Short mmCIF file of C-alpha atoms in Angstrom, two decimals:
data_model
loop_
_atom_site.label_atom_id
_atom_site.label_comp_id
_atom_site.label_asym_id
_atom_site.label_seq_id
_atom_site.Cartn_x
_atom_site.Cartn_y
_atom_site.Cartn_z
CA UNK A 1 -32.42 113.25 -13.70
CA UNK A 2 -33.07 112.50 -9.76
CA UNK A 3 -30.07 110.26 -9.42
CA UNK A 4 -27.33 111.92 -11.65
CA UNK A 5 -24.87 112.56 -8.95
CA UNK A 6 -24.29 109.39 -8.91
CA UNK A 7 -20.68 108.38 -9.69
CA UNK A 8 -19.79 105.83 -12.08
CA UNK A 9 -16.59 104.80 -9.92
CA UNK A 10 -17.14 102.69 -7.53
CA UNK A 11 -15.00 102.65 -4.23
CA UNK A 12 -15.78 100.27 -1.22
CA UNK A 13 -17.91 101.93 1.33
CA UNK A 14 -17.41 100.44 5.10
CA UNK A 15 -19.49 102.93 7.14
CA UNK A 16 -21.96 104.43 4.86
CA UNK A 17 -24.95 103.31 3.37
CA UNK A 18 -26.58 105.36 0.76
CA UNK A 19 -30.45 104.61 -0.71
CA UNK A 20 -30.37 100.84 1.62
CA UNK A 21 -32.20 98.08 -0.44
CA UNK A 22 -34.17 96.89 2.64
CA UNK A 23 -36.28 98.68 5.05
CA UNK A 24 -36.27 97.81 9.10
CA UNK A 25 -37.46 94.83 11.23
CA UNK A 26 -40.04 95.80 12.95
CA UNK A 27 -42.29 95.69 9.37
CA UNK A 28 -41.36 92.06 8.68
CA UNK A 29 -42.47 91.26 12.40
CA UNK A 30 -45.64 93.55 11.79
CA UNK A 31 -46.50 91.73 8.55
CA UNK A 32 -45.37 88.57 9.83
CA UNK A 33 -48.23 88.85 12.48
CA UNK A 34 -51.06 89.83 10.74
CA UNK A 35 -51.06 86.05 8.92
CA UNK A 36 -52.28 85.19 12.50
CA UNK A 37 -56.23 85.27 12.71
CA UNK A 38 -57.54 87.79 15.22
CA UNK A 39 -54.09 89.24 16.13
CA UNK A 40 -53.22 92.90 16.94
CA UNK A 41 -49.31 93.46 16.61
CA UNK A 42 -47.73 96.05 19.06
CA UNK A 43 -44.94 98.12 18.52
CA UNK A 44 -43.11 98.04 21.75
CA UNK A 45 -41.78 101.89 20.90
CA UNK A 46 -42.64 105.38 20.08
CA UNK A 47 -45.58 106.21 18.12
CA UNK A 48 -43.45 107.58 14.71
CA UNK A 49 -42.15 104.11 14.54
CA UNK A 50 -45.47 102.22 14.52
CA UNK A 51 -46.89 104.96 11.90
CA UNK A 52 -43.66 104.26 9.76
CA UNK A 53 -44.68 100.77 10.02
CA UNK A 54 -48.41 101.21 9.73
CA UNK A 55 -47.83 103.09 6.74
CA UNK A 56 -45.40 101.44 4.19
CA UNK A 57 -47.47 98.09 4.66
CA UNK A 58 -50.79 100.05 4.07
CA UNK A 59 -49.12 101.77 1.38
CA UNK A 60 -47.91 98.47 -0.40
CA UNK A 61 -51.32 96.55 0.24
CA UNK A 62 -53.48 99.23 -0.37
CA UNK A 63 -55.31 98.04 2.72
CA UNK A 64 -56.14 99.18 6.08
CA UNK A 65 -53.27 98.14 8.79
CA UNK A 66 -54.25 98.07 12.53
CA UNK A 67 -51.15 98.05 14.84
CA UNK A 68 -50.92 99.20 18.52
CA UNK A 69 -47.88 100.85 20.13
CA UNK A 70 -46.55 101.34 23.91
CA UNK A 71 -46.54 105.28 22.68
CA UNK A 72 -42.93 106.06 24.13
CA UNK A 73 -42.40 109.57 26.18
CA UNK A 74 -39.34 111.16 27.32
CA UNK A 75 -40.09 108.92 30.42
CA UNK A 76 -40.16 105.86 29.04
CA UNK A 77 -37.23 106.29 27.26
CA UNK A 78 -35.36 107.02 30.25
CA UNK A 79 -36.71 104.22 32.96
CA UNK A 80 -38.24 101.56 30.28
CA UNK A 81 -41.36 100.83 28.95
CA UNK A 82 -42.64 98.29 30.84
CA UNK A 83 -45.39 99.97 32.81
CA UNK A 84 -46.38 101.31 29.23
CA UNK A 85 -46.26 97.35 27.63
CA UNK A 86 -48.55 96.40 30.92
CA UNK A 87 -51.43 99.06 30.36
CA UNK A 88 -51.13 99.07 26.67
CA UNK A 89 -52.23 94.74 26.94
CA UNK A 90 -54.67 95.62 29.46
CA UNK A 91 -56.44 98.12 27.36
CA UNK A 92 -56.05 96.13 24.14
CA UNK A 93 -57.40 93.42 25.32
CA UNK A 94 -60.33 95.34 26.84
CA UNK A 95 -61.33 97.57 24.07
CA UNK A 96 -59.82 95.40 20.85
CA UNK A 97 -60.49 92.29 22.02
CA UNK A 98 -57.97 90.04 19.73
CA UNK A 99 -57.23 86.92 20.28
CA UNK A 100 -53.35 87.56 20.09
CA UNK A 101 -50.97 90.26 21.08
CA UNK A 102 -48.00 90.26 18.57
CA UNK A 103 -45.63 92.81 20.26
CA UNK A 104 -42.23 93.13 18.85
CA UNK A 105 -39.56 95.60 19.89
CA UNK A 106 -37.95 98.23 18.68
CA UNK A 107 -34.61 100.48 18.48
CA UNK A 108 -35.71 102.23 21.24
CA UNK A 109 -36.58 99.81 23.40
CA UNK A 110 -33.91 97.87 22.16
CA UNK A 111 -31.78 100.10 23.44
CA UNK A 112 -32.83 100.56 26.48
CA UNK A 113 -33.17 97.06 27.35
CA UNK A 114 -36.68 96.17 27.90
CA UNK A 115 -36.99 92.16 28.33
CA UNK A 116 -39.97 91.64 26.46
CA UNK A 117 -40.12 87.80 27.67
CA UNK A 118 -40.15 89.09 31.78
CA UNK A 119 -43.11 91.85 30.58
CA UNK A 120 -45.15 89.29 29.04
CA UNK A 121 -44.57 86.70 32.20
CA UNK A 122 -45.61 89.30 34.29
CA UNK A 123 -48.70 90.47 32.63
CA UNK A 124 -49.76 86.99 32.56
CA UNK A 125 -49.15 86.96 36.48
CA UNK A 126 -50.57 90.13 36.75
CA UNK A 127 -53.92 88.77 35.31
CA UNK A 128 -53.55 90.98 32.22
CA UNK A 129 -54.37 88.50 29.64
CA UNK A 130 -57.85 86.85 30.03
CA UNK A 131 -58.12 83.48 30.18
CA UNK A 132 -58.33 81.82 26.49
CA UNK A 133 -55.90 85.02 25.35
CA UNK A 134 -52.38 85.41 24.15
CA UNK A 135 -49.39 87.68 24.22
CA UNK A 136 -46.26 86.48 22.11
CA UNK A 137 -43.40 88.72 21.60
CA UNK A 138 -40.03 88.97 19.13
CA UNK A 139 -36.82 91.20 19.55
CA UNK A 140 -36.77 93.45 15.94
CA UNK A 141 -33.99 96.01 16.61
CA UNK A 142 -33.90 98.22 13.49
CA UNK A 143 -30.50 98.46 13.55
CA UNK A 144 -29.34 94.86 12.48
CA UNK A 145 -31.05 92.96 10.08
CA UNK A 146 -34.09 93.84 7.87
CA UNK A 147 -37.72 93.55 7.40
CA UNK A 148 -36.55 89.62 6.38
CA UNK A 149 -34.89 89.19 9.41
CA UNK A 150 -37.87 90.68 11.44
CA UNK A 151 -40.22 88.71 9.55
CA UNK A 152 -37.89 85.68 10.66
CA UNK A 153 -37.94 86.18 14.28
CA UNK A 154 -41.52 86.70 14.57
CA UNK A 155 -43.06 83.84 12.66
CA UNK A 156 -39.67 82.20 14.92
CA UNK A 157 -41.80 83.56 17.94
CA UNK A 158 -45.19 81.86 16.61
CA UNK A 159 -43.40 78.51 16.14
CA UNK A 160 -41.71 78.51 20.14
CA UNK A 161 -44.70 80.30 21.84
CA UNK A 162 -47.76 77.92 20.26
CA UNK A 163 -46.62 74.92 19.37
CA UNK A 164 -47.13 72.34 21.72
CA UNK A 165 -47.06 68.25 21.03
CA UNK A 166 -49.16 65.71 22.82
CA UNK A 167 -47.44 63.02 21.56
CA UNK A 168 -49.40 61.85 18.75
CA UNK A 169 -48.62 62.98 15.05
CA UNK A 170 -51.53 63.88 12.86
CA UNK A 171 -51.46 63.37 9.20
CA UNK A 172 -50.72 67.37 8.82
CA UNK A 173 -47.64 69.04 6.99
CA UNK A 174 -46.18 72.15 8.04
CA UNK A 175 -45.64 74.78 5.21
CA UNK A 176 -43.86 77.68 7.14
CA UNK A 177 -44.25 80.83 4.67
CA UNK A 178 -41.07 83.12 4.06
CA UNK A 179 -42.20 86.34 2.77
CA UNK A 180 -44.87 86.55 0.20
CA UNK A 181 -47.24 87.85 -0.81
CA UNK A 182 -51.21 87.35 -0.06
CA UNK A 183 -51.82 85.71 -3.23
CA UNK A 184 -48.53 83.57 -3.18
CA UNK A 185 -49.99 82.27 0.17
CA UNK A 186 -53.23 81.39 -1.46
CA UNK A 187 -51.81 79.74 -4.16
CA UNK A 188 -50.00 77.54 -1.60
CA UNK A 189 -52.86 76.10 -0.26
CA UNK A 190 -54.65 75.88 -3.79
CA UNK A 191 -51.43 74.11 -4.66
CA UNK A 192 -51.69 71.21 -1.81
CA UNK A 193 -55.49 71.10 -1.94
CA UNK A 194 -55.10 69.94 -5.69
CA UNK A 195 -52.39 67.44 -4.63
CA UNK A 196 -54.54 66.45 -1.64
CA UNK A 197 -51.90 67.35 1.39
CA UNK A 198 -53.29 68.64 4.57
CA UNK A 199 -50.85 71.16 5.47
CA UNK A 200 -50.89 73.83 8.35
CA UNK A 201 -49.49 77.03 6.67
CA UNK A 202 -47.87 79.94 9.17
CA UNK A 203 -48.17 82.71 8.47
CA UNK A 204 -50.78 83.52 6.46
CA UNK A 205 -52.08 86.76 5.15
CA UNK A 206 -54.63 85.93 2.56
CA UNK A 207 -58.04 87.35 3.21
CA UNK A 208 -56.36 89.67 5.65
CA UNK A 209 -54.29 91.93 3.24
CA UNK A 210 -56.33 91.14 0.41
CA UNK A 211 -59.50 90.87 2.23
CA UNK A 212 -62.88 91.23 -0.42
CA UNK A 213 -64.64 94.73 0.20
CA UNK A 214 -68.25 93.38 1.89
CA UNK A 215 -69.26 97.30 3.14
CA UNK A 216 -69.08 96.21 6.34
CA UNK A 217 -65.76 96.58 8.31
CA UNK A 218 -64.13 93.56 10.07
CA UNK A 219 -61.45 94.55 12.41
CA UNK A 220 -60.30 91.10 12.48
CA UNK A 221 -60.61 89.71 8.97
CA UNK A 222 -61.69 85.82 8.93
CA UNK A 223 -58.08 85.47 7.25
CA UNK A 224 -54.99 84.10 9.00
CA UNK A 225 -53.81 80.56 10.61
CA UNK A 226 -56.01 79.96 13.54
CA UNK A 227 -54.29 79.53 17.08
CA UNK A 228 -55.42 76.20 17.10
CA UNK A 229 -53.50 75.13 13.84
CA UNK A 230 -50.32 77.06 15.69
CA UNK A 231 -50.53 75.03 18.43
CA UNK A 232 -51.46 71.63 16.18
CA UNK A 233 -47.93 72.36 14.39
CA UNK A 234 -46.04 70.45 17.18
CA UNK A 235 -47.51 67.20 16.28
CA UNK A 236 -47.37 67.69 12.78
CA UNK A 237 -45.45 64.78 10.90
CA UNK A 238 -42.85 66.84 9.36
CA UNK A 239 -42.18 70.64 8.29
CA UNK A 240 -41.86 72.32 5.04
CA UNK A 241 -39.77 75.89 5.11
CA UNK A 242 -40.16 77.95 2.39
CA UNK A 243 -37.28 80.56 2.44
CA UNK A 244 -34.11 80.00 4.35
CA UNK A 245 -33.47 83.43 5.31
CA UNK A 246 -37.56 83.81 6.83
CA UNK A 247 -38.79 80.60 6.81
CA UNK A 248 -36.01 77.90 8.14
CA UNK A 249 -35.43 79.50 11.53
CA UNK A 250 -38.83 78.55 12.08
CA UNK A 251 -38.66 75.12 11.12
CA UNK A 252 -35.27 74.70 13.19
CA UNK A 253 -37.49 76.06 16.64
CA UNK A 254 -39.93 73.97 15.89
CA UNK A 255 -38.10 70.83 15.26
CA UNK A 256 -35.87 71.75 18.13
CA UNK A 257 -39.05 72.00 20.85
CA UNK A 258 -41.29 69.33 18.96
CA UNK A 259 -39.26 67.02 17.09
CA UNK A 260 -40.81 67.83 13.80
CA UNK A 261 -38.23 67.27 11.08
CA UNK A 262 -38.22 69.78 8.34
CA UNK A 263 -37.09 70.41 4.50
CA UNK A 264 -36.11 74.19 3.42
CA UNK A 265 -37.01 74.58 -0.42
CA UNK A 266 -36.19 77.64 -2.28
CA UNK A 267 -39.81 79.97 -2.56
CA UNK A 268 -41.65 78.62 -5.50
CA UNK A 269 -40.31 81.00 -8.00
CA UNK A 270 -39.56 79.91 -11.54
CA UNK A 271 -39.40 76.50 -13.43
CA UNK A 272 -37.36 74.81 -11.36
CA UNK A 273 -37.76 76.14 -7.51
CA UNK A 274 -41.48 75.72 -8.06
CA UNK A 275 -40.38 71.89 -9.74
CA UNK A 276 -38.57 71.41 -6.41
CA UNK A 277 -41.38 72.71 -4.45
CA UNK A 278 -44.01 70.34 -5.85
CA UNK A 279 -42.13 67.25 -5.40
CA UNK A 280 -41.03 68.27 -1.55
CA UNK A 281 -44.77 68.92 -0.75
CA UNK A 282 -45.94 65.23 -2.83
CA UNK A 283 -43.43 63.65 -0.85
CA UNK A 284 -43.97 64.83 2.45
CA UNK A 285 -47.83 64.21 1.86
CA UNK A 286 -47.06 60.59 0.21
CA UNK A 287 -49.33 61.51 -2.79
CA UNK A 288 -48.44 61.99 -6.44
CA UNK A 289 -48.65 65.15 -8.45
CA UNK A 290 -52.11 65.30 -10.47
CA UNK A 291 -52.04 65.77 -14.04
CA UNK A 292 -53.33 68.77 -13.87
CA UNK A 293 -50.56 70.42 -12.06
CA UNK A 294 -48.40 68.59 -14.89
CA UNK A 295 -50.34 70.60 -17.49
CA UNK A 296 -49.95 74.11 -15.45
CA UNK A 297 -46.45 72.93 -15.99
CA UNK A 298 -46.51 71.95 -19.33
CA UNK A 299 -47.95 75.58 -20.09
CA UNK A 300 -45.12 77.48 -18.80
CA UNK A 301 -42.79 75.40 -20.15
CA UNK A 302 -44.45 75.95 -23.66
CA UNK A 303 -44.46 79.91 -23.55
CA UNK A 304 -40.69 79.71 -22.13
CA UNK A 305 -39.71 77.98 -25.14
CA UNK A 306 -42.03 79.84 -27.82
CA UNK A 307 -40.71 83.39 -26.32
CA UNK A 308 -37.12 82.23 -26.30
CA UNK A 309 -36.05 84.83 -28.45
CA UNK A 310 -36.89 87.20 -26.89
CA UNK A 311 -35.49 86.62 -23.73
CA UNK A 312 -31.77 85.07 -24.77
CA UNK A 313 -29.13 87.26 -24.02
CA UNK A 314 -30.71 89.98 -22.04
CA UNK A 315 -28.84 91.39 -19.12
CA UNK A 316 -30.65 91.80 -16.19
CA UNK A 317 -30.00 94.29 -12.92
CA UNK A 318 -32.42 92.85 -9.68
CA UNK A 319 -32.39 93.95 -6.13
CA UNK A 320 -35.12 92.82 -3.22
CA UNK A 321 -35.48 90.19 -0.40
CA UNK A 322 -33.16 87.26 -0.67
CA UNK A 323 -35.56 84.23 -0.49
CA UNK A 324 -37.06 85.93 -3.49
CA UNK A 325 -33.81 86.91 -5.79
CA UNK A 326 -32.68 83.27 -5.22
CA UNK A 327 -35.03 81.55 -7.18
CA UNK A 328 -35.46 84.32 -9.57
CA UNK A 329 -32.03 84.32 -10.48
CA UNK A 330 -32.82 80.95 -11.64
CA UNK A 331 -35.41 81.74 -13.36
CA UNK A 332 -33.88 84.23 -15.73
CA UNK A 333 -30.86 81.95 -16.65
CA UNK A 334 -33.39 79.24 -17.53
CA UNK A 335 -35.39 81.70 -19.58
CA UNK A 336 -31.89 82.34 -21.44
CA UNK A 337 -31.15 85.81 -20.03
CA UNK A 338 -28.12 87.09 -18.04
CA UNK A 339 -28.31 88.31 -14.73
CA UNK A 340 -25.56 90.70 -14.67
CA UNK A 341 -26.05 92.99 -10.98
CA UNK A 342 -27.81 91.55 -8.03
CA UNK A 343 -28.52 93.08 -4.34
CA UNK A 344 -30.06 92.44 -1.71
CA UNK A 345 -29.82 94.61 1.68
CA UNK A 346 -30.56 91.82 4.28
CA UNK A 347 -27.49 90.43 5.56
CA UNK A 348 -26.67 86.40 5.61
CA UNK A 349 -24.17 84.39 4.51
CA UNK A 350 -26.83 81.64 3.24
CA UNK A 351 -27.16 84.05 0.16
CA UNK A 352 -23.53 84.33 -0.83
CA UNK A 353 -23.40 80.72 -0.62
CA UNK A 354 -26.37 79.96 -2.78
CA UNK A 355 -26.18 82.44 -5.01
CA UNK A 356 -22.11 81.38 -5.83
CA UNK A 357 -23.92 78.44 -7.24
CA UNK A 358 -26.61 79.76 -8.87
CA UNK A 359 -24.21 82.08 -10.86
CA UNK A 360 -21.86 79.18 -12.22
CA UNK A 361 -24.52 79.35 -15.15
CA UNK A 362 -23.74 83.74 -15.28
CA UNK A 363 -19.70 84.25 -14.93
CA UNK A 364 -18.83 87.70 -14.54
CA UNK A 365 -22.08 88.25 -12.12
CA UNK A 366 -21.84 91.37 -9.81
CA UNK A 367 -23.76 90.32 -6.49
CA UNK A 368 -24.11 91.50 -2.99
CA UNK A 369 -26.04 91.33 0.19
CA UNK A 370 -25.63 93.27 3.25
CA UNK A 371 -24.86 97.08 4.96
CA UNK A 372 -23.47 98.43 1.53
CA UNK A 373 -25.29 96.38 -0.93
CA UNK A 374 -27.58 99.39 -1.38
CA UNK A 375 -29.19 101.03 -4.19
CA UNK A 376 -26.40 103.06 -4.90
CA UNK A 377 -23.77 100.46 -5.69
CA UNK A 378 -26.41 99.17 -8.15
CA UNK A 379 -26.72 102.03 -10.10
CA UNK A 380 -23.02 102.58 -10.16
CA UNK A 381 -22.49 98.95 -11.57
CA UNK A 382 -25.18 99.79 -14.02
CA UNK A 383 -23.37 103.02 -15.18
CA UNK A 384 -20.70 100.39 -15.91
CA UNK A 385 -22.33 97.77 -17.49
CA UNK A 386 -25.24 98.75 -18.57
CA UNK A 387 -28.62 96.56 -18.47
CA UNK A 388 -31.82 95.64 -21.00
CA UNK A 389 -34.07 95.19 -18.08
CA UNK A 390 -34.49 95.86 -14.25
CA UNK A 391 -36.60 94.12 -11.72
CA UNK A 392 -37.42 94.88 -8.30
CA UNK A 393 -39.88 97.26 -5.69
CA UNK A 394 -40.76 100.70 -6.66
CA UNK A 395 -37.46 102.45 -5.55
CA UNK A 396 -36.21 100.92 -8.83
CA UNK A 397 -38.34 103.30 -10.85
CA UNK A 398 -35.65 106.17 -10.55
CA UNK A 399 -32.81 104.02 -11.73
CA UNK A 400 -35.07 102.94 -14.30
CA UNK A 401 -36.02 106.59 -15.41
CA UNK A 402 -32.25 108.09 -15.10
CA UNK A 403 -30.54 105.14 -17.36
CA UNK A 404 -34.01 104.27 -19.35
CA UNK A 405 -34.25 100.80 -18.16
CA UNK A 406 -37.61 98.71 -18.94
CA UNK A 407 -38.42 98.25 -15.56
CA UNK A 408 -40.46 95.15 -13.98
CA UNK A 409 -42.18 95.70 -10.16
CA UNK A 410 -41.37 92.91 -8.17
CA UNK A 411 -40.78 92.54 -4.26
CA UNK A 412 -41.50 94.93 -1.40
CA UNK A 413 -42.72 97.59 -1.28
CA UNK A 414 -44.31 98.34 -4.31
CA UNK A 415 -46.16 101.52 -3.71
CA UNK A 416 -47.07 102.71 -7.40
CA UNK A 417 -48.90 99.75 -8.79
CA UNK A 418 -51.55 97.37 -8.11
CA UNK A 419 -51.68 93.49 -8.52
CA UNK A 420 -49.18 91.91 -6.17
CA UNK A 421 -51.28 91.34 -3.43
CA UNK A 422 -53.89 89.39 -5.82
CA UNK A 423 -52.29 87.63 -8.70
CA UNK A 424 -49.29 85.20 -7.52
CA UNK A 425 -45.54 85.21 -8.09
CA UNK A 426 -45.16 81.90 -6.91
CA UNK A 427 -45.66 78.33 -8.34
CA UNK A 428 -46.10 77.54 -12.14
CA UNK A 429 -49.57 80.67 -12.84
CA UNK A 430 -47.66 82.69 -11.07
CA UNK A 431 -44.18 81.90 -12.67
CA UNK A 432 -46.34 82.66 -16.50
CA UNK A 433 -47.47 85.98 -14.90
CA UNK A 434 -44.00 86.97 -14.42
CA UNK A 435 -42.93 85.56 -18.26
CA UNK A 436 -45.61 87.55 -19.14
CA UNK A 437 -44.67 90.72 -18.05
CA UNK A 438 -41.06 90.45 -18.42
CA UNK A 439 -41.76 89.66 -21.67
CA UNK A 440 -44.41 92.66 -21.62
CA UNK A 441 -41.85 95.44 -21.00
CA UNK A 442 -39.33 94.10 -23.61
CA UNK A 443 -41.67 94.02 -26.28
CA UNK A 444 -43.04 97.40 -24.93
CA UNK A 445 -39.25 98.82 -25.25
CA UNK A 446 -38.76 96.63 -28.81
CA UNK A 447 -42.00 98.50 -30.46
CA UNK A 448 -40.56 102.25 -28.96
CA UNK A 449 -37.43 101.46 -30.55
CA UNK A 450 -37.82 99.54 -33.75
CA UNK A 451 -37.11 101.82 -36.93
CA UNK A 452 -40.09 102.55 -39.01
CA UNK A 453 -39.52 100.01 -41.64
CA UNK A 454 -38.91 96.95 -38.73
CA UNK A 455 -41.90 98.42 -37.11
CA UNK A 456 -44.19 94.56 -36.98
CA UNK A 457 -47.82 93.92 -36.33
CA UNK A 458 -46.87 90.56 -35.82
CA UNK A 459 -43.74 89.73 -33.07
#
């Protein structure tokens, strides 16, 4: 129906991009600085952009996002918007009263060449922050990168601009978050409190984009990494990066001002990324992996191995954030199926690389990240080889209703459904939730089909 023009040819595209399977950086940075507790991020632009922004996360969280913006005129977009960055902090900081300033840029100012570093030094010298405040800033240009990449250069920003070593290590790990959701975060920490590590995890969005409803509103949820754990991260005794495409550049700052060393691990996604996880995080911590964490284990291992049937030999068509399809593509081939088309809009070569060996298990894979790795393409390779089961954010569901695909929500944004922000992808709970409803939607799609006499009670 809505996507029927497109053609089942496929010819190689070097200046258009048609339905892009990412969305812009300025929403990673915005995201990536609400996992800071009492911060206000600023869109250094016009007012559309910060709505955009506003918008899609409230949209995906189904929660309130509160974001300032330098409110770009004609005149500002001539001369610069410095003298608009300078009130804007003043009056932030004098109505709103956060405790951090996130600003990031954006295409216009981008463009026009504001130096977001030389606004925030003069501010400071200005006497625009109060004493005990802070202003920390990231370049987000819309046109390069994505939301990952944004994400990336903010929590990048956090890492440079707060962490600070006296000298002495405390017994502390760093778990730098790529991007996940509020629940994965959560399950982080429930994951080293039941192995007993102390870690400082940055960012953090849990009980800020998933905050309980008390009838009384909080501007600044009590969610979010404090500024004193940011600034405790430089005398941490080693880093864990989680993501390589939003978490490592992070890590690499932070080892680079600090001297903390650092391990990147794949997100905990699946069997064996979340396997890898667990024994980075015991090691760094020196403690050994409870038996109870062996049983969560044990659990998924048993439904992967009762469901096997239904799972072997299924081709699969996914598309989202790279840190994310990594690991998942891992998943599926241990759960038996095929992952036939994979895309990913954020550019990188770290995902080419990784996913080359990922796929020695899948010959024959289609995948692609990058400027024409867009939703388009998919559906094209689709039309050619067609698929028993697509996963990936809400933009999916017209693919899914044009070549009747069961279809599985998974990523960002996902703007039709409810659940992501409070039950986890990540680790081994979260890794049965996904079995569960992969397994969900091809059952679903095996009753709908089944003739009436192989019609079961029983599957």
């Amino acid at each position: 129906m809505l996507l029927r023009h497109t053609t089942k040819e496929v010819k190689e595209r070097e200046g258009l991009t048609i339905n892009p399977a990412k969305t812009c950086q300025p929403i990673g940075a915005m995201y990536a600085a609400l996992g800071v507790h009492g911060c206000l991020p600023h869109s250094h632009g016009s007012q559309g952009c910060c709505s955009y922004h506003r918008s899609t996360l409230t949209r995906h969280y189904k929660e309130p996002v509160m974001a300032a913006t330098s409110s770009f005129t004609e005149g500002a977009s001539v001369f610069g918007g410095q003298a608009n960055l300078l009130a804007a902090i003043e009056t932030i900081f004098s109505v709103y009263d956060p405790e951090v300033i996130a600003v990031h840029s954006t295409c216009l100012s981008e463009t026009i060449g504001d130096d977001l570093q030389q606004i925030t030094k003069k501010a400071k010298d200005d006497g625009k922050i109060p004493e005990g405040k802070y202003v920390i800033y990231a370049s987000t240009p819309s046109f390069v990168g994505s939301h990952i990449t944004g994400y990336a250069n903010m929590v990048v920003g956090m890492a440079e601009q707060f962490a600070k070593s006296i000298g002495e290590k405390n017994d502390k790990v760093n778990v730098i978050a790529g991007w996940m959701e509020p629940s994965d975060m959560r399950e982080i920490k429930s994951l080293a409190s039941r192995l007993g590590v102390k870690i400082v995890l940055f960012p953090d969005t849990s009980d800020v984009l998933d905050a309980p409803q008390t009838g009384k509103h909080e501007f600044y949820p009590k969610g979010g990494t404090t500024i004193a754990e940011l600034i405790s991260a430089g005398d941490s005794k080693c880093s864990l990066a989680v993501g390589c495409i939003s978490a490592e550049p992070a890590a690499v700052a932070l080892d680079k001002k600090c001297k903390v060393p650092f391990e990147t691990v794949d997100m905990p996604i699946g069997l064996s990324a979340t396997d890898r996880f667990i024994m980075a995080l015991s090691k760094a911590g020196g403690v050994k992996v409870p038996d109870e964490i062996t049983a969560e284990r044990g659990r998924l291992v048993d439904v992967m191995a009762d469901m096997e049937q239904y799972f072997y030999g299924k081709k699969v068509a996914l598309f989202g954030d790279p840190d994310q399809l990594m690991p998942l593509t891992e998943f599926l081939l241990d759960l038996g199926m095929i992952p036939a088309h994979i895309v990913s809009g954020t550019p990188g070569n770290r995902f080419e690389k990784r996913m080359r060996e990922i796929l020695e298990r899948a010959p024959g894979a289609n995948f692609r990240n990058g400027a024409q790795a867009d939703m388009f393409l998919l559906h094209q390779w689709i039309k050619n080889e067609p698929v028993d089961l697509l996963i990936g954010n809400t933009y999916g569901k017209y693919i899914a209703r044009d070549e009747d695909i069961p279809f599985v929500r998974f990523g960002f944004p996902i703007l039709d459904r409810i659940g992501h922000s409070y039950f986890p992808n990540i680790g081994y709970s979260g890794s049965l939730r996904l079995v569960e409803k992969i397994l969900g939607v091809l059952m679903d799609r095996q009753d709908q089909t089944a003739l009436e006499e192989r019609f079961e009670l029983v599957m």
